[in-house]
Coordinates of C-alpha atoms in Angstrom, one line a residue:
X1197 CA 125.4 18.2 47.3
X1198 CA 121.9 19.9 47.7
X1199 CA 123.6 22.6 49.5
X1200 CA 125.5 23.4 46.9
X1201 CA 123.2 23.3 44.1
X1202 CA 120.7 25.5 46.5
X1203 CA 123.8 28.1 46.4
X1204 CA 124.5 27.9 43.3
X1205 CA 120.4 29.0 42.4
X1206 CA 120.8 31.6 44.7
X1207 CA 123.7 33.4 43.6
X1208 CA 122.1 33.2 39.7
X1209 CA 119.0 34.8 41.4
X1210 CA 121.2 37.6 42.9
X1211 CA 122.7 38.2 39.4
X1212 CA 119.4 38.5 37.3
X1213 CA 118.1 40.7 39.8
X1214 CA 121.0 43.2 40.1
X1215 CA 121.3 43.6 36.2
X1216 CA 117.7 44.6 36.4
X1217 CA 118.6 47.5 37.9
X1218 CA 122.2 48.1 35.8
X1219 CA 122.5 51.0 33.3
X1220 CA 121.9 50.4 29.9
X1221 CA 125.0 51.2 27.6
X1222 CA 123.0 54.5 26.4
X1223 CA 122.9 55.8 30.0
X1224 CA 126.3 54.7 30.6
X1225 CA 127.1 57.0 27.7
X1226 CA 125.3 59.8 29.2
X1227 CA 126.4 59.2 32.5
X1228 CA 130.0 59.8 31.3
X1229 CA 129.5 62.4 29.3
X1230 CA 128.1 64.4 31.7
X1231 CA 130.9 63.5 34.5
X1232 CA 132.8 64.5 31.5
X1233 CA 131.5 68.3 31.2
X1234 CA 131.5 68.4 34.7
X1235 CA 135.2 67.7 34.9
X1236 CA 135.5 69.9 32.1
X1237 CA 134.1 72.7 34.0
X1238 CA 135.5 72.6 37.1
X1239 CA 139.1 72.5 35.4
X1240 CA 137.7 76.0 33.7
X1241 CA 137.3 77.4 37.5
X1242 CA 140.7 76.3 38.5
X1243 CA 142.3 78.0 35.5
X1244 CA 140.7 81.0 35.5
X1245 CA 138.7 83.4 37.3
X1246 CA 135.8 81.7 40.6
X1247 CA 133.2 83.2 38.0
X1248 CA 134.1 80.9 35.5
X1249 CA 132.7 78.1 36.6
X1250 CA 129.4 79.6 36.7
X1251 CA 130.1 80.2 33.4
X1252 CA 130.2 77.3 32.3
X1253 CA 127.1 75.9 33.7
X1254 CA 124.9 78.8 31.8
X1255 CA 125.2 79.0 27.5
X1256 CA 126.9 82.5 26.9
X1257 CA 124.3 84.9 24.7
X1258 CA 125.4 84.9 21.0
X1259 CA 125.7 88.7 19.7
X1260 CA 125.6 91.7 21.7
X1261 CA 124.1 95.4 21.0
X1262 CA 125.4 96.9 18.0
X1263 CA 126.6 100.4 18.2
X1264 CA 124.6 103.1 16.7
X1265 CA 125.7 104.0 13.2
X1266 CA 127.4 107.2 13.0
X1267 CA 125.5 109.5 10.8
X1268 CA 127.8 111.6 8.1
X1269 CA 128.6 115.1 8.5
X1270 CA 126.7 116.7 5.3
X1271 CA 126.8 120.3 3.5
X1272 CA 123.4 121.2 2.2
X1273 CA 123.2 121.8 -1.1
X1274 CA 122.7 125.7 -2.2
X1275 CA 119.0 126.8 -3.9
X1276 CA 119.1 130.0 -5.8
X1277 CA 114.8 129.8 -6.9
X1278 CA 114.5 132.6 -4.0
X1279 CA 117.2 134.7 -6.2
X1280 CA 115.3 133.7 -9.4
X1281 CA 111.8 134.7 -8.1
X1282 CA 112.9 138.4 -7.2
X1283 CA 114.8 138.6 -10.2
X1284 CA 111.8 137.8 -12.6
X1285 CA 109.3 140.1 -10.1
X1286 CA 112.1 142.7 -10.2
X1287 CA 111.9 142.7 -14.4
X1288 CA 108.3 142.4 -14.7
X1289 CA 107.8 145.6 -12.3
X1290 CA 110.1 147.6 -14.6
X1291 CA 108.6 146.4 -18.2
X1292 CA 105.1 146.6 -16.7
X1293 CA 105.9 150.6 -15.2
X1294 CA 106.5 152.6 -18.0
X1295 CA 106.5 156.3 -17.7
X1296 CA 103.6 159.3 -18.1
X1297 CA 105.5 160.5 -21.3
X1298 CA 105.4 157.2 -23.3
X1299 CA 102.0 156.6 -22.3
X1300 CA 100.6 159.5 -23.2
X1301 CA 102.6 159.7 -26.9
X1302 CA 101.0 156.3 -28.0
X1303 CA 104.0 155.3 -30.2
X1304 CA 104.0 151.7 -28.8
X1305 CA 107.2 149.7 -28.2
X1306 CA 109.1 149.1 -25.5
X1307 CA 109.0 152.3 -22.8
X1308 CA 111.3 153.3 -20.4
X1309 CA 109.9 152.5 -17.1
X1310 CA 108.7 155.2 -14.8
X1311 CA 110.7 156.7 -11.3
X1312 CA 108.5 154.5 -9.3
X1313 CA 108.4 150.7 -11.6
X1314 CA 112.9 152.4 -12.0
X1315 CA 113.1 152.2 -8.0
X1316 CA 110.4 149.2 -7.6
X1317 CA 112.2 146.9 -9.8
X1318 CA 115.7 148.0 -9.5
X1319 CA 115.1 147.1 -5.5
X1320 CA 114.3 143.3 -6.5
X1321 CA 117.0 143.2 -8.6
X1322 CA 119.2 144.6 -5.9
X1323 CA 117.8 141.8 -3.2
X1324 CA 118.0 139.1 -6.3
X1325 CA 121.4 139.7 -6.8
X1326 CA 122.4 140.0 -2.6
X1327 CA 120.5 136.4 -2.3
X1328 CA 122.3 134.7 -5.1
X1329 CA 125.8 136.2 -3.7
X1330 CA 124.9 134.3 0.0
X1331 CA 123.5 131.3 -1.8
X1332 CA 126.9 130.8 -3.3
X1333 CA 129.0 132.0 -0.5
X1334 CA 127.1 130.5 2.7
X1335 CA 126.8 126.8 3.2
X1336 CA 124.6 125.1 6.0
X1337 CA 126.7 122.2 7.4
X1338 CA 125.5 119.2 9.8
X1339 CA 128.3 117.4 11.7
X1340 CA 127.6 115.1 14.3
X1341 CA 126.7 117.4 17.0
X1342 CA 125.8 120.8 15.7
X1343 CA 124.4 122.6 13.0
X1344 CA 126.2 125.5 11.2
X1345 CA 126.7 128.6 8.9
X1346 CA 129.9 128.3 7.4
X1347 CA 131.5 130.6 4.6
X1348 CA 133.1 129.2 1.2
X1349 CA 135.0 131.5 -1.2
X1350 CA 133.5 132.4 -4.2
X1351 CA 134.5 130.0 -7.8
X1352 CA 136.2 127.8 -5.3
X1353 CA 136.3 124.3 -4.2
X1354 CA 134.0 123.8 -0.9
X1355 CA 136.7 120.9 0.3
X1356 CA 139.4 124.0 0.1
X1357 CA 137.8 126.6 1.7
X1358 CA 135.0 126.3 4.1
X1359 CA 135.1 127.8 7.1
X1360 CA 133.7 129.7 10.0
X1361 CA 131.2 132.3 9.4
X1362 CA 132.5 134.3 12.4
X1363 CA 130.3 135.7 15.0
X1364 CA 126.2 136.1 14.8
X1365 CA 125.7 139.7 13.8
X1366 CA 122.4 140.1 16.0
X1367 CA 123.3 138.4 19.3
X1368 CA 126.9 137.6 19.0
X1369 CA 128.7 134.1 19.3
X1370 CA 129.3 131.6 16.5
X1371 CA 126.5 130.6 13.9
X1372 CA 126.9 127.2 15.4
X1373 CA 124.2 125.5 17.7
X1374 CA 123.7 122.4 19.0
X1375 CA 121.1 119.6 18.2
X1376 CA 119.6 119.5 22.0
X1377 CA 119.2 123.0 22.0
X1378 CA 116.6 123.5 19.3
X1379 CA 113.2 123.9 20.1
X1380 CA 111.3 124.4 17.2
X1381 CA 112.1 124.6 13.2
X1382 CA 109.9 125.8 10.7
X1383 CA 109.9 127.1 7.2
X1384 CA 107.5 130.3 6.1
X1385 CA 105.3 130.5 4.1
X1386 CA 105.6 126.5 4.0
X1387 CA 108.3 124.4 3.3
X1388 CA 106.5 123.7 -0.6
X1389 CA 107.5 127.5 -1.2
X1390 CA 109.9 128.5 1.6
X1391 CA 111.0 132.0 1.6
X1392 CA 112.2 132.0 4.7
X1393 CA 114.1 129.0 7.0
X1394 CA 113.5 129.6 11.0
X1395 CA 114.3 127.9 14.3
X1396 CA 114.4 128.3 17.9
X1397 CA 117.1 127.1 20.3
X1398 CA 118.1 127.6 24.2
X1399 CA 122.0 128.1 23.5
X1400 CA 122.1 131.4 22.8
X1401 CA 122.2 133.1 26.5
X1402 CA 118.9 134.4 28.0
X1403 CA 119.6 137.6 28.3
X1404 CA 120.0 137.6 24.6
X1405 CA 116.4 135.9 23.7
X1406 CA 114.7 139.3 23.4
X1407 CA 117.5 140.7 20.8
X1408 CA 116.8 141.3 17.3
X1409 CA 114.1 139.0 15.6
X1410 CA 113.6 137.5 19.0
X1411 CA 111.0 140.8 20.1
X1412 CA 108.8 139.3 17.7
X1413 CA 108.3 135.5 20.1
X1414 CA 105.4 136.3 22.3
X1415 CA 106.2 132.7 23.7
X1416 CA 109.6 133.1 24.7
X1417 CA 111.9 130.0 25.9
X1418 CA 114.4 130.2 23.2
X1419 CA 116.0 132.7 20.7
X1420 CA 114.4 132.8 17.2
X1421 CA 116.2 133.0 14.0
X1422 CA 115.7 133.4 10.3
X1423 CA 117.5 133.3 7.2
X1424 CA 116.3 133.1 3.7
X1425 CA 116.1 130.1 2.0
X1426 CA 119.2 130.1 -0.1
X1427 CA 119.6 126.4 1.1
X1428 CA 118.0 123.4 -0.2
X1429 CA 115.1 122.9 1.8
X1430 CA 113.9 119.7 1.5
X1431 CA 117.6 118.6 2.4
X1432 CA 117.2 121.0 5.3
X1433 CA 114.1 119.4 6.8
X1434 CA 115.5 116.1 6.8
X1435 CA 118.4 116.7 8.6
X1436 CA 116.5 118.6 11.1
X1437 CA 114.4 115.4 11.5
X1438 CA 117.2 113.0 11.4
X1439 CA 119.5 114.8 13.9
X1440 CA 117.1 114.7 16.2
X1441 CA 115.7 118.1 16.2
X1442 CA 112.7 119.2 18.5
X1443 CA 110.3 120.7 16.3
X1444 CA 106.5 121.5 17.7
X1445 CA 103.2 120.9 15.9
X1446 CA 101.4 123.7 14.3

């Protein structure tokens, strides 16, 4: 009878010690939810690519690089204060020229002007008149790659008619360059009160770099190029900065 009650005491020692050392229901929860993944996981490698399962160990990264927006082609608008200015200089040369013979008779009023303030005046209304034609028939167009002269038909729609302004007259080829190729952009006297746009760009062949306004770069690396500011320049400059084009500090 002893022996069996010393058993007995025993075996409810063994018990109370092993339970000491038992999970706890939370990390039997844990336990299987991680056999769970587990399982999950390795039925993701059977079904799928070897790679898979490593894919499944490591959380994926939420949102990739977006693509760069692409920037709209734009036509600059036209600017016809160059026209205006030669216009007005034109007329105030003749009205401020008057000839020998009114002068000397004294009768006042409004004189014709003289040979010189005729051919002085008449020649800015000549150039005011050539500027305002190109303002309305030339357009300066950014597309995604390239910047270019195109030509639009005069009283029409731009969305009818524009197209190429045929070959450069000084070194040949289209009046089309691309971004990469610039070097420098500028407008003279400033770009407050251009008269004049320029830039400089590496498309145009070497052996053409020396040709027409290009004699006047004592730098070289590029052929030069001007055109009057018939274009809005403001719009102009921006585009040239947002295209990306290489411009130099003065």
């Amino acid at each position: 009878m002893k022996f069996v009650t010393r058993a007995l005491a025993i075996a409810s020692l063994c018990a109370s010690q092993s339970s000491a050392f038992a999970p706890s229901s939370t990390a039997k929860h844990a336990i299987a939810s991680s056999q769970q993944r587990f399982t999950s996981t390795l039925s993701m490698a059977s079904n799928g690519s070897p790679l898979d399962f490593f894919s499944g160990l490591f959380p994926k990264q939420q949102g990739s690089a977006e693509a760069k927006p692409k920037i709209p082609n734009v036509v600059v608008d036209s600017d016809f204060t160059l026209s205006y200015v030669f216009a007005a200089i034109g007329i105030f040369i003749i009205l401020t020229s008057p000839s020998a013979s009114c002068v000397a008779d004294g009768s006042g009023g409004i004189c014709e002007p003289s040979v010189w303030g005729a051919v002085q005046g008449g020649l800015n209304l000549l150039f005011a008149s050539f500027l305002a034609v190109q303002a309305k028939r030339i357009r300066f167009v950014f597309d995604e790659t390239s910047f270019e002269l195109k030509n639009v038909d005069v009283g029409a729609s731009e969305e009818e008619v524009l197209t190429a302004s045929g070959e450069n007259f000084v070194v040949g080829g289209a009046n089309r360059w691309d971004y990469d190729s610039f070097v420098n952009f500028d407008f003279f006297p400033s770009a407050k009160y251009p008269i004049l746009v320029y830039f400089k760009e590496t498309q145009t062949p070497t052996e053409k770099w020396s040709d027409g306004p290009g004699k006047l770069d004592k730098v070289g690396g590029g052929q030069i190029h001007f055109f009057p500011a018939i274009a809005n320049v403001k719009q102009l400059a921006e585009q040239f900065e947002l295209r990306g084009c290489s411009k130099k500090d003065a």
